[in-house]
mmCIF file of C-alpha atoms in Angstrom:
data_model
loop_
_atom_site.group_PDB
_atom_site.id
_atom_site.type_symbol
_atom_site.label_atom_id
_atom_site.label_comp_id
_atom_site.label_asym_id
_atom_site.label_seq_id
_atom_site.Cartn_x
_atom_site.Cartn_y
_atom_site.Cartn_z
ATOM 1 C CA MET A 1 79.671 83.375 105.872
ATOM 2 C CA ALA A 2 81.392 86.612 104.833
ATOM 3 C CA ARG A 3 79.719 88.292 101.890
ATOM 4 C CA THR A 4 81.717 89.336 98.847
ATOM 5 C CA ALA A 5 82.969 92.919 99.084
ATOM 6 C CA GLU A 6 82.340 95.522 96.408
ATOM 7 C CA ARG A 7 85.608 96.855 95.038
ATOM 8 C CA VAL A 8 86.457 100.533 95.400
ATOM 9 C CA ALA A 9 88.687 102.622 93.161
ATOM 10 C CA VAL A 10 91.849 104.446 94.184
ATOM 11 C CA THR A 11 91.773 107.788 92.373
ATOM 12 C CA GLY A 12 94.530 109.644 94.207
ATOM 13 C CA TRP A 13 97.374 109.013 96.591
ATOM 14 C CA GLY A 14 99.974 110.912 98.548
ATOM 15 C CA ALA A 15 102.906 109.992 100.737
ATOM 16 C CA ILE A 16 105.655 111.672 102.679
ATOM 17 C CA THR A 17 108.292 109.213 103.842
ATOM 18 C CA PRO A 18 111.953 108.806 104.808
ATOM 19 C CA LEU A 19 112.625 108.089 101.135
ATOM 20 C CA ALA A 20 110.915 111.081 99.501
ATOM 21 C CA GLY A 21 108.379 113.857 99.885
ATOM 22 C CA ASP A 22 105.742 112.296 97.636
ATOM 23 C CA ALA A 23 104.404 108.952 96.468
ATOM 24 C CA ASP A 24 106.183 108.810 93.110
ATOM 25 C CA GLY A 25 109.525 109.724 94.656
ATOM 26 C CA THR A 26 109.046 107.067 97.316
ATOM 27 C CA TRP A 27 108.341 104.475 94.625
ATOM 28 C CA THR A 28 111.400 105.500 92.592
ATOM 29 C CA ALA A 29 113.660 105.282 95.643
ATOM 30 C CA THR A 30 112.161 101.938 96.618
ATOM 31 C CA LEU A 31 112.747 100.469 93.179
ATOM 32 C CA ALA A 32 116.331 101.778 93.221
ATOM 33 C CA GLY A 33 117.014 99.946 96.489
ATOM 34 C CA ARG A 34 117.732 103.069 98.534
ATOM 35 C CA SER A 35 117.534 103.058 102.313
ATOM 36 C CA GLY A 36 115.692 105.801 104.194
ATOM 37 C CA ILE A 37 117.379 104.978 107.504
ATOM 38 C CA ARG A 38 120.037 107.295 108.926
ATOM 39 C CA ALA A 39 122.028 107.835 112.092
ATOM 40 C CA LEU A 40 120.511 110.361 114.492
ATOM 41 C CA GLN A 41 123.121 113.084 115.015
ATOM 42 C CA GLU A 42 120.905 115.258 117.205
ATOM 43 C CA ALA A 43 122.125 115.827 120.752
ATOM 44 C CA TRP A 44 118.900 114.477 122.259
ATOM 45 C CA ALA A 45 119.665 111.045 120.812
ATOM 46 C CA SER A 46 123.262 110.748 121.988
ATOM 47 C CA ASP A 47 122.565 108.532 125.015
ATOM 48 C CA LEU A 48 119.885 106.309 123.473
ATOM 49 C CA PRO A 49 120.482 102.597 122.854
ATOM 50 C CA ALA A 50 118.980 102.902 119.342
ATOM 51 C CA ARG A 51 120.297 105.992 117.543
ATOM 52 C CA ILE A 52 118.974 105.313 114.050
ATOM 53 C CA ALA A 53 115.615 106.100 112.477
ATOM 54 C CA GLY A 54 113.754 106.813 109.272
ATOM 55 C CA CYS A 55 113.241 110.588 109.200
ATOM 56 C CA VAL A 56 111.330 112.728 106.711
ATOM 57 C CA ASP A 57 113.753 115.132 105.039
ATOM 58 C CA ALA A 58 111.154 116.971 102.964
ATOM 59 C CA ASP A 59 110.335 120.564 103.902
ATOM 60 C CA VAL A 60 107.262 119.997 106.040
ATOM 61 C CA ALA A 61 107.099 123.463 107.590
ATOM 62 C CA GLY A 62 107.434 125.212 104.242
ATOM 63 C CA ALA A 63 104.266 123.561 102.951
ATOM 64 C CA LEU A 64 102.148 124.702 105.896
ATOM 65 C CA GLU A 65 100.548 127.935 107.012
ATOM 66 C CA PRO A 66 102.199 129.633 110.035
ATOM 67 C CA LEU A 67 99.327 128.646 112.342
ATOM 68 C CA GLN A 68 99.574 125.031 111.190
ATOM 69 C CA ARG A 69 103.275 124.980 111.998
ATOM 70 C CA ARG A 70 102.565 126.093 115.555
ATOM 71 C CA ARG A 71 99.281 124.399 116.321
ATOM 72 C CA LEU A 72 99.670 120.969 114.738
ATOM 73 C CA ASP A 73 101.815 118.154 116.058
ATOM 74 C CA ARG A 74 104.160 116.722 113.441
ATOM 75 C CA CYS A 75 101.926 113.645 113.180
ATOM 76 C CA SER A 76 99.045 115.831 111.987
ATOM 77 C CA GLN A 77 101.321 117.884 109.744
ATOM 78 C CA LEU A 78 102.570 114.806 107.898
ATOM 79 C CA GLY A 79 99.066 113.409 107.521
ATOM 80 C CA LEU A 80 97.766 116.715 106.201
ATOM 81 C CA LEU A 81 100.464 116.958 103.535
ATOM 82 C CA ALA A 82 99.871 113.382 102.344
ATOM 83 C CA ALA A 83 96.110 114.013 102.197
ATOM 84 C CA ARG A 84 96.579 117.209 100.180
ATOM 85 C CA GLN A 85 98.699 115.314 97.645
ATOM 86 C CA ALA A 86 96.081 112.584 97.317
ATOM 87 C CA TRP A 87 93.214 115.067 97.043
ATOM 88 C CA ASN A 88 94.956 117.094 94.360
ATOM 89 C CA GLN A 89 95.701 114.016 92.268
ATOM 90 C CA ALA A 90 92.087 112.860 92.524
ATOM 91 C CA ARG A 91 90.606 116.232 91.476
ATOM 92 C CA PRO A 92 89.564 115.101 87.960
ATOM 93 C CA HIS A 93 87.231 112.595 89.649
ATOM 94 C CA LEU A 94 85.853 115.015 92.245
ATOM 95 C CA ALA A 95 83.896 117.514 90.154
ATOM 96 C CA GLY A 96 80.489 118.089 91.698
ATOM 97 C CA VAL A 97 81.196 116.020 94.798
ATOM 98 C CA ASP A 98 79.226 117.161 97.853
ATOM 99 C CA ALA A 99 81.600 117.913 100.740
ATOM 100 C CA ALA A 100 78.966 116.488 103.096
ATOM 101 C CA ARG A 101 79.508 113.122 101.393
ATOM 102 C CA VAL A 102 83.305 113.068 101.718
ATOM 103 C CA ALA A 103 84.683 111.243 104.755
ATOM 104 C CA VAL A 104 88.168 111.216 106.268
ATOM 105 C CA VAL A 105 89.654 108.091 107.869
ATOM 106 C CA ILE A 106 93.216 108.562 109.117
ATOM 107 C CA GLY A 107 94.709 106.000 111.475
ATOM 108 C CA THR A 108 97.646 106.336 113.820
ATOM 109 C CA GLY A 109 99.310 104.063 116.303
ATOM 110 C CA ILE A 110 100.229 106.742 118.835
ATOM 111 C CA GLY A 111 99.284 110.242 117.677
ATOM 112 C CA GLY A 112 100.985 113.399 118.948
ATOM 113 C CA LEU A 113 103.847 111.812 120.849
ATOM 114 C CA ALA A 114 106.241 114.736 120.345
ATOM 115 C CA THR A 115 103.694 117.117 121.866
ATOM 116 C CA LEU A 116 103.180 114.819 124.833
ATOM 117 C CA GLU A 117 106.921 114.583 125.450
ATOM 118 C CA ARG A 118 107.571 118.308 125.015
ATOM 119 C CA GLN A 119 104.700 119.513 127.177
ATOM 120 C CA HIS A 120 105.414 117.005 129.934
ATOM 121 C CA CYS A 121 108.962 118.375 130.075
ATOM 122 C CA ASN A 122 107.541 121.904 130.260
ATOM 123 C CA LEU A 123 105.328 120.862 133.159
ATOM 124 C CA LEU A 124 108.179 119.278 135.107
ATOM 125 C CA GLU A 125 110.798 121.938 134.378
ATOM 126 C CA ALA A 126 108.793 125.184 134.345
ATOM 127 C CA GLY A 127 105.468 124.414 135.972
ATOM 128 C CA PRO A 128 101.821 124.351 134.874
ATOM 129 C CA GLY A 129 101.898 127.864 133.460
ATOM 130 C CA ARG A 130 104.295 126.804 130.691
ATOM 131 C CA VAL A 131 102.094 124.032 129.287
ATOM 132 C CA ASN A 132 100.714 124.907 125.849
ATOM 133 C CA PRO A 133 96.924 125.434 126.023
ATOM 134 C CA LEU A 134 96.638 123.456 122.775
ATOM 135 C CA THR A 135 98.417 120.416 124.229
ATOM 136 C CA VAL A 136 95.368 118.151 124.224
ATOM 137 C CA PRO A 137 94.060 118.969 120.716
ATOM 138 C CA MET A 138 97.603 118.583 119.390
ATOM 139 C CA LEU A 139 98.277 115.162 120.907
ATOM 140 C CA ILE A 140 94.932 113.368 120.561
ATOM 141 C CA PRO A 141 95.080 110.543 117.981
ATOM 142 C CA ASN A 142 92.141 111.916 115.973
ATOM 143 C CA ALA A 143 93.850 115.278 115.416
ATOM 144 C CA ALA A 144 95.143 114.382 111.941
ATOM 145 C CA ALA A 145 91.717 113.310 110.672
ATOM 146 C CA GLY A 146 90.134 116.442 112.111
ATOM 147 C CA GLN A 147 92.775 118.768 110.690
ATOM 148 C CA ILE A 148 92.442 117.227 107.225
ATOM 149 C CA ALA A 149 88.671 117.719 107.291
ATOM 150 C CA ILE A 150 89.198 121.335 108.384
ATOM 151 C CA ASP A 151 91.860 122.037 105.757
ATOM 152 C CA LEU A 152 89.865 120.585 102.851
ATOM 153 C CA GLY A 153 86.427 121.656 104.091
ATOM 154 C CA LEU A 154 84.982 118.141 104.324
ATOM 155 C CA HIS A 155 81.868 117.245 106.320
ATOM 156 C CA GLY A 156 81.129 113.545 105.719
ATOM 157 C CA GLY A 157 82.615 112.308 108.992
ATOM 158 C CA ALA A 158 86.171 112.088 110.313
ATOM 159 C CA HIS A 159 87.322 108.796 111.805
ATOM 160 C CA THR A 160 90.499 107.484 113.436
ATOM 161 C CA PRO A 161 91.288 103.773 113.746
ATOM 162 C CA VAL A 162 93.896 103.272 116.478
ATOM 163 C CA SER A 163 95.135 99.707 116.134
ATOM 164 C CA ALA A 164 98.900 100.125 116.518
ATOM 165 C CA CYS A 165 100.789 99.200 113.355
ATOM 166 C CA ALA A 166 97.634 97.990 111.603
ATOM 167 C CA SER A 167 95.974 101.433 111.845
ATOM 168 C CA GLY A 168 96.692 102.670 108.313
ATOM 169 C CA ALA A 169 95.456 99.442 106.761
ATOM 170 C CA GLU A 170 92.396 99.395 109.004
ATOM 171 C CA ALA A 171 91.608 102.909 107.773
ATOM 172 C CA LEU A 172 91.291 101.441 104.275
ATOM 173 C CA LEU A 173 89.008 98.697 105.593
ATOM 174 C CA LEU A 174 86.753 101.300 107.215
ATOM 175 C CA ALA A 175 86.821 103.420 104.058
ATOM 176 C CA GLN A 176 85.612 100.508 101.949
ATOM 177 C CA MET A 177 82.837 99.848 104.469
ATOM 178 C CA LEU A 178 81.711 103.492 104.340
ATOM 179 C CA LEU A 179 81.539 103.388 100.546
ATOM 180 C CA ASN A 180 79.887 99.956 100.336
ATOM 181 C CA ASP A 181 77.267 101.020 102.904
ATOM 182 C CA ASP A 182 76.606 104.308 101.047
ATOM 183 C CA ARG A 183 77.640 106.386 104.043
ATOM 184 C CA ALA A 184 80.035 108.398 101.848
ATOM 185 C CA ASP A 185 80.730 108.964 98.158
ATOM 186 C CA VAL A 186 84.440 109.707 98.595
ATOM 187 C CA VAL A 187 86.823 108.773 101.395
ATOM 188 C CA ILE A 188 90.338 110.013 102.092
ATOM 189 C CA ALA A 189 91.944 107.167 104.019
ATOM 190 C CA GLY A 190 95.413 106.415 105.327
ATOM 191 C CA GLY A 191 97.698 106.803 108.287
ATOM 192 C CA SER A 192 100.208 109.165 109.870
ATOM 193 C CA GLU A 193 102.898 108.784 112.506
ATOM 194 C CA ALA A 194 105.702 110.884 114.020
ATOM 195 C CA PRO A 195 107.305 108.801 116.791
ATOM 196 C CA VAL A 196 110.983 109.672 116.256
ATOM 197 C CA ASN A 197 111.782 111.348 119.565
ATOM 198 C CA ARG A 198 113.315 110.348 122.877
ATOM 199 C CA LEU A 199 110.139 108.881 124.320
ATOM 200 C CA GLY A 200 109.315 106.872 121.223
ATOM 201 C CA LEU A 201 112.804 105.476 120.808
ATOM 202 C CA VAL A 202 113.303 104.709 124.492
ATOM 203 C CA GLY A 203 109.880 103.113 124.808
ATOM 204 C CA PHE A 204 110.404 100.656 121.977
ATOM 205 C CA ALA A 205 114.043 100.030 122.908
ATOM 206 C CA ALA A 206 113.011 99.128 126.451
ATOM 207 C CA MET A 207 110.877 96.366 124.925
ATOM 208 C CA ARG A 208 113.921 95.175 122.952
ATOM 209 C CA ALA A 209 111.896 95.739 119.800
ATOM 210 C CA LEU A 210 114.417 98.000 118.014
ATOM 211 C CA SER A 211 117.535 97.221 116.044
ATOM 212 C CA CYS A 212 120.628 98.732 117.633
ATOM 213 C CA ARG A 213 122.880 98.528 114.558
ATOM 214 C CA ASN A 214 123.863 102.151 115.086
ATOM 215 C CA ASP A 215 127.069 101.905 113.048
ATOM 216 C CA THR A 216 125.349 100.593 109.901
ATOM 217 C CA PRO A 217 121.959 102.310 109.708
ATOM 218 C CA ASP A 218 121.276 101.381 106.088
ATOM 219 C CA GLN A 219 121.681 97.701 106.998
ATOM 220 C CA ALA A 220 119.741 97.761 110.268
ATOM 221 C CA SER A 221 116.215 97.031 109.062
ATOM 222 C CA ARG A 222 116.383 93.376 108.004
ATOM 223 C CA PRO A 223 112.947 91.800 107.430
ATOM 224 C CA TYR A 224 113.105 88.004 107.138
ATOM 225 C CA SER A 225 116.889 87.962 107.455
ATOM 226 C CA ARG A 226 118.593 85.376 109.611
ATOM 227 C CA ASP A 227 120.435 88.300 111.245
ATOM 228 C CA ARG A 228 117.426 90.505 112.049
ATOM 229 C CA ASP A 229 117.455 92.053 115.527
ATOM 230 C CA GLY A 230 114.429 94.355 115.611
ATOM 231 C CA PHE A 231 112.748 97.083 113.617
ATOM 232 C CA VAL A 232 113.856 100.647 112.889
ATOM 233 C CA LEU A 233 111.460 103.380 113.988
ATOM 234 C CA SER A 234 110.324 105.764 111.241
ATOM 235 C CA GLU A 235 107.961 108.654 110.615
ATOM 236 C CA GLY A 236 105.750 109.488 107.669
ATOM 237 C CA ALA A 237 102.245 109.431 106.258
ATOM 238 C CA GLY A 238 100.239 107.993 103.403
ATOM 239 C CA ALA A 239 96.751 108.791 102.115
ATOM 240 C CA LEU A 240 94.525 107.427 99.366
ATOM 241 C CA VAL A 241 91.314 108.776 97.842
ATOM 242 C CA LEU A 242 88.735 106.011 97.401
ATOM 243 C CA GLN A 243 85.511 106.082 95.381
ATOM 244 C CA ARG A 244 82.869 103.673 94.097
ATOM 245 C CA PRO A 245 83.507 102.659 90.470
ATOM 246 C CA ASP A 246 79.965 103.590 89.414
ATOM 247 C CA ASP A 247 80.616 107.187 90.484
ATOM 248 C CA LEU A 248 83.601 107.636 88.154
ATOM 249 C CA GLN A 249 83.251 109.470 84.856
ATOM 250 C CA ALA A 250 84.327 107.495 81.811
ATOM 251 C CA ASP A 251 86.267 110.404 80.308
ATOM 252 C CA ASN A 252 88.438 110.889 83.425
ATOM 253 C CA PRO A 253 91.790 109.183 84.023
ATOM 254 C CA ARG A 254 91.519 105.495 84.840
ATOM 255 C CA PRO A 255 91.847 104.633 88.538
ATOM 256 C CA LEU A 256 95.314 104.125 89.956
ATOM 257 C CA GLY A 257 94.206 100.770 91.308
ATOM 258 C CA TRP A 258 91.547 98.954 93.265
ATOM 259 C CA LEU A 259 90.914 97.891 96.825
ATOM 260 C CA LEU A 260 89.043 94.641 96.286
ATOM 261 C CA ALA A 261 88.536 93.402 99.829
ATOM 262 C CA CYS A 262 89.792 93.616 103.393
ATOM 263 C CA GLY A 263 90.141 90.806 105.905
ATOM 264 C CA SER A 264 90.585 91.136 109.637
ATOM 265 C CA SER A 265 91.077 89.070 112.773
ATOM 266 C CA SER A 266 92.443 89.368 116.285
ATOM 267 C CA ASP A 267 94.976 87.036 117.858
ATOM 268 C CA GLY A 268 93.475 87.138 121.340
ATOM 269 C CA HIS A 269 96.888 85.953 122.474
ATOM 270 C CA HIS A 270 99.228 88.636 123.876
ATOM 271 C CA ILE A 271 99.428 92.429 123.908
ATOM 272 C CA VAL A 272 102.785 92.471 122.099
ATOM 273 C CA ALA A 273 103.750 89.009 120.839
ATOM 274 C CA PRO A 274 101.907 87.595 117.825
ATOM 275 C CA GLU A 275 100.187 84.238 117.980
ATOM 276 C CA PRO A 276 103.248 82.087 117.157
ATOM 277 C CA ASP A 277 101.662 79.691 114.667
ATOM 278 C CA GLY A 278 100.078 82.480 112.633
ATOM 279 C CA LEU A 279 96.624 80.928 112.844
ATOM 280 C CA ARG A 280 94.694 84.183 113.289
ATOM 281 C CA ALA A 281 96.861 86.187 110.885
ATOM 282 C CA SER A 282 96.178 83.478 108.319
ATOM 283 C CA ALA A 283 92.461 83.868 109.034
ATOM 284 C CA ALA A 284 92.665 87.567 108.095
ATOM 285 C CA MET A 285 94.337 86.682 104.792
ATOM 286 C CA ALA A 286 91.734 84.003 104.066
ATOM 287 C CA ASP A 287 88.994 86.496 104.919
ATOM 288 C CA ALA A 288 90.320 88.984 102.351
ATOM 289 C CA LEU A 289 90.614 86.310 99.665
ATOM 290 C CA ARG A 290 87.108 85.028 100.380
ATOM 291 C CA ARG A 291 85.568 88.502 100.268
ATOM 292 C CA ALA A 292 87.360 89.171 96.973
ATOM 293 C CA ASP A 293 86.272 85.769 95.635
ATOM 294 C CA LEU A 294 89.867 84.970 94.650
ATOM 295 C CA GLY A 295 92.093 81.969 95.174
ATOM 296 C CA VAL A 296 95.761 82.208 96.105
ATOM 297 C CA GLU A 297 96.694 81.064 92.605
ATOM 298 C CA ALA A 298 95.477 84.443 91.285
ATOM 299 C CA LEU A 299 98.014 86.423 93.333
ATOM 300 C CA SER A 300 101.037 88.007 91.670
ATOM 301 C CA PHE A 301 102.843 88.681 94.947
ATOM 302 C CA VAL A 302 102.493 89.246 98.678
ATOM 303 C CA GLN A 303 103.628 92.419 100.402
ATOM 304 C CA ALA A 304 104.476 91.291 103.924
ATOM 305 C CA HIS A 305 104.184 93.202 107.185
ATOM 306 C CA ALA A 306 107.658 91.871 108.132
ATOM 307 C CA THR A 307 109.136 94.416 110.543
ATOM 308 C CA GLY A 308 112.441 92.657 111.205
ATOM 309 C CA THR A 309 111.688 91.344 114.688
ATOM 310 C CA PRO A 310 112.745 87.742 115.340
ATOM 311 C CA VAL A 311 109.336 86.652 116.645
ATOM 312 C CA GLY A 312 107.057 88.671 114.381
ATOM 313 C CA ASP A 313 108.641 87.740 111.061
ATOM 314 C CA LEU A 314 108.556 84.041 111.862
ATOM 315 C CA ALA A 315 104.899 84.162 112.917
ATOM 316 C CA GLU A 316 103.936 85.928 109.687
ATOM 317 C CA ALA A 317 105.931 83.435 107.615
ATOM 318 C CA ARG A 318 104.008 80.605 109.254
ATOM 319 C CA ALA A 319 100.739 82.410 108.591
ATOM 320 C CA LEU A 320 101.656 82.858 104.937
ATOM 321 C CA ALA A 321 102.637 79.211 104.585
ATOM 322 C CA ARG A 322 99.295 78.218 106.105
ATOM 323 C CA THR A 323 97.380 80.531 103.746
ATOM 324 C CA LEU A 324 99.281 79.926 100.531
ATOM 325 C CA GLY A 325 99.759 76.191 100.886
ATOM 326 C CA ALA A 326 101.684 74.741 97.958
ATOM 327 C CA HIS A 327 102.154 78.239 96.503
ATOM 328 C CA SER A 328 104.185 79.475 99.505
ATOM 329 C CA ARG A 329 107.498 78.320 98.021
ATOM 330 C CA ASP A 330 107.133 80.156 94.704
ATOM 331 C CA LEU A 331 104.816 83.165 95.178
ATOM 332 C CA PRO A 332 107.022 86.296 95.420
ATOM 333 C CA VAL A 333 107.068 88.014 98.812
ATOM 334 C CA THR A 334 108.409 91.536 99.326
ATOM 335 C CA ALA A 335 109.023 93.461 102.559
ATOM 336 C CA PRO A 336 109.296 97.264 102.170
ATOM 337 C CA LYS A 337 110.364 97.992 105.752
ATOM 338 C CA GLY A 338 113.946 97.101 104.841
ATOM 339 C CA GLN A 339 114.051 100.510 103.149
ATOM 340 C CA LEU A 340 111.379 102.522 104.929
ATOM 341 C CA GLY A 341 111.795 101.284 108.464
ATOM 342 C CA HIS A 342 108.583 100.915 110.445
ATOM 343 C CA LEU A 343 106.133 103.811 110.119
ATOM 344 C CA LEU A 344 103.811 102.222 112.703
ATOM 345 C CA GLY A 345 100.260 103.467 112.061
ATOM 346 C CA ALA A 346 101.244 104.961 108.698
ATOM 347 C CA ALA A 347 102.905 101.792 107.405
ATOM 348 C CA GLY A 348 99.772 100.138 106.040
ATOM 349 C CA ALA A 349 98.809 103.149 103.934
ATOM 350 C CA VAL A 350 102.269 103.982 102.581
ATOM 351 C CA GLU A 351 102.990 100.352 101.767
ATOM 352 C CA THR A 352 99.614 99.918 100.054
ATOM 353 C CA ILE A 353 100.588 102.716 97.671
ATOM 354 C CA LEU A 354 103.849 100.901 96.922
ATOM 355 C CA ALA A 355 102.014 97.623 96.346
ATOM 356 C CA LEU A 356 99.639 99.291 93.887
ATOM 357 C CA GLN A 357 102.593 100.905 92.107
ATOM 358 C CA ALA A 358 104.193 97.471 91.804
ATOM 359 C CA LEU A 359 101.022 96.019 90.289
ATOM 360 C CA ARG A 360 100.659 98.917 87.854
ATOM 361 C CA ARG A 361 104.245 98.747 86.679
ATOM 362 C CA GLY A 362 104.696 94.985 86.810
ATOM 363 C CA LEU A 363 107.756 95.228 89.068
ATOM 364 C CA VAL A 364 108.073 93.919 92.626
ATOM 365 C CA PRO A 365 110.777 95.755 94.629
ATOM 366 C CA ARG A 366 113.373 93.664 96.369
ATOM 367 C CA SER A 367 113.448 93.233 100.137
ATOM 368 C CA LEU A 368 116.502 95.207 101.192
ATOM 369 C CA ASN A 369 118.796 93.492 103.718
ATOM 370 C CA ALA A 370 116.896 90.178 103.639
ATOM 371 C CA ASP A 371 120.078 88.213 102.851
ATOM 372 C CA PRO A 372 120.682 85.710 104.232
ATOM 373 C CA VAL A 373 117.045 84.714 104.625
ATOM 374 C CA ASP A 374 116.267 82.888 107.844
ATOM 375 C CA PRO A 375 116.172 79.168 106.919
ATOM 376 C CA ALA A 376 113.050 78.800 109.073
ATOM 377 C CA ILE A 377 111.253 81.221 106.721
ATOM 378 C CA GLU A 378 110.400 79.124 103.699
ATOM 379 C CA LEU A 379 109.076 81.836 101.420
ATOM 380 C CA ALA A 380 110.111 83.159 98.006
ATOM 381 C CA VAL A 381 111.466 86.458 99.336
ATOM 382 C CA VAL A 382 112.450 88.870 96.534
ATOM 383 C CA ARG A 383 116.051 89.769 97.365
ATOM 384 C CA ASP A 384 118.590 90.421 94.636
ATOM 385 C CA ALA A 385 116.771 92.775 92.264
ATOM 386 C CA PRO A 386 113.247 93.936 91.430
ATOM 387 C CA LEU A 387 111.184 91.101 89.998
ATOM 388 C CA ALA A 388 109.337 91.568 86.713
ATOM 389 C CA LEU A 389 105.820 90.149 86.842
ATOM 390 C CA ALA A 390 104.225 88.152 84.081
ATOM 391 C CA GLY A 391 101.260 89.626 82.223
ATOM 392 C CA GLY A 392 98.131 90.495 84.131
ATOM 393 C CA GLU A 393 95.485 87.969 85.081
ATOM 394 C CA ALA A 394 92.181 87.628 83.255
ATOM 395 C CA ALA A 395 90.481 91.010 82.733
ATOM 396 C CA GLY A 396 93.907 92.616 82.494
ATOM 397 C CA GLU A 397 94.475 92.810 86.234
ATOM 398 C CA ARG A 398 97.155 91.688 88.626
ATOM 399 C CA TYR A 399 96.443 90.970 92.287
ATOM 400 C CA ALA A 400 98.442 91.329 95.486
ATOM 401 C CA LEU A 401 97.869 90.507 99.135
ATOM 402 C CA LYS A 402 99.085 93.121 101.612
ATOM 403 C CA ASN A 403 99.442 92.423 105.367
ATOM 404 C CA ALA A 404 99.504 94.793 108.339
ATOM 405 C CA PHE A 405 99.632 93.596 111.937
ATOM 406 C CA GLY A 406 99.734 95.523 115.206
ATOM 407 C CA PHE A 407 100.409 95.222 118.913
ATOM 408 C CA GLY A 408 97.286 93.951 120.609
ATOM 409 C CA GLY A 409 96.887 91.196 118.028
ATOM 410 C CA HIS A 410 95.284 93.337 115.306
ATOM 411 C CA ASN A 411 95.504 91.644 111.898
ATOM 412 C CA ILE A 412 94.491 93.307 108.624
ATOM 413 C CA SER A 413 94.956 91.880 105.127
ATOM 414 C CA LEU A 414 94.107 93.809 101.976
ATOM 415 C CA LEU A 415 93.426 92.407 98.506
ATOM 416 C CA LEU A 416 94.636 94.896 95.882
ATOM 417 C CA ALA A 417 94.378 95.014 92.100
ATOM 418 C CA ALA A 418 95.753 97.101 89.247
#
């Protein structure tokens, strides 16, 4: 029997996404119904089957030191900027914190893909002497976690979950474990990804996983829609600072929200396709609810993984129906990838920030491009406008369930409160 988890506080967050260069801007754009997807006009994309993506427009290079611009892959750069934002926001809660008790947990699905592509081209076109000597430390998946620890001078351990598109959410699971087990007093957790390049786009397109609506990029990412034809690849990063509630000072700002519990499971079914009936994904959701000691009737909404693939969305809908039972027809469900695209290993972290914002503000963003909803998906998908939530549950809190699933059958469900 799973034991009840001990909640942890979110005291800072940061995000850099296709919608904005910070978390608040991303929330504002999400609530306004903006799309972060654009056509790729770069010459390198001209012959690709999918020529649309969610790209970060913020000035990444301008926020970095010259050495960081040259020696960090874009995946690490994005993760570092999101972590700095989160750390700076959490500063009122960090006075006197021992750097040896601060851990970093940053997940990624792929890591330094742009470095891998660029240096492989150098090898083929110009020979071994033209390969950057920093190729390996730039492309390894744990580079972002290591660079964040270096930048902020943290010594409590640096960890990197690599579980495809569940990586950012799994980072939060690991962070809660570190805090509950007293292995750290503070954890910076999240995810980062920078896959928008030829290799990334061709690789996913070859699997027929991507939408090819090149003429209408803002309508291409269509979670739960009857007309969905694949996801849109995006880049970005999200990071959250987590602490135990007993370590917070009463005279500091109240936490931004709470991570109550995390559930997990593995499909054990297929390396790419989800288990079609959603049995194991449902088990992850039930695990989170059980560890939080909450019933589905306490939930204000669900934030779905929903990438816009025909198979994946249907499997998640079945898992939700199995988990929610009679509540599946009326509990609001939102799918942020209609606006963000799919940030892969960063998705779970960025979307968790949006879910906490929704709980704090009592507004659930609509699922862009979900109309018409697939008739086989019998969920209360929020579509037309943001949905105002009723007053908080007992103790003044609202609760949300957030899903993140990844290739390999990785299933993570988070129980959030604010």
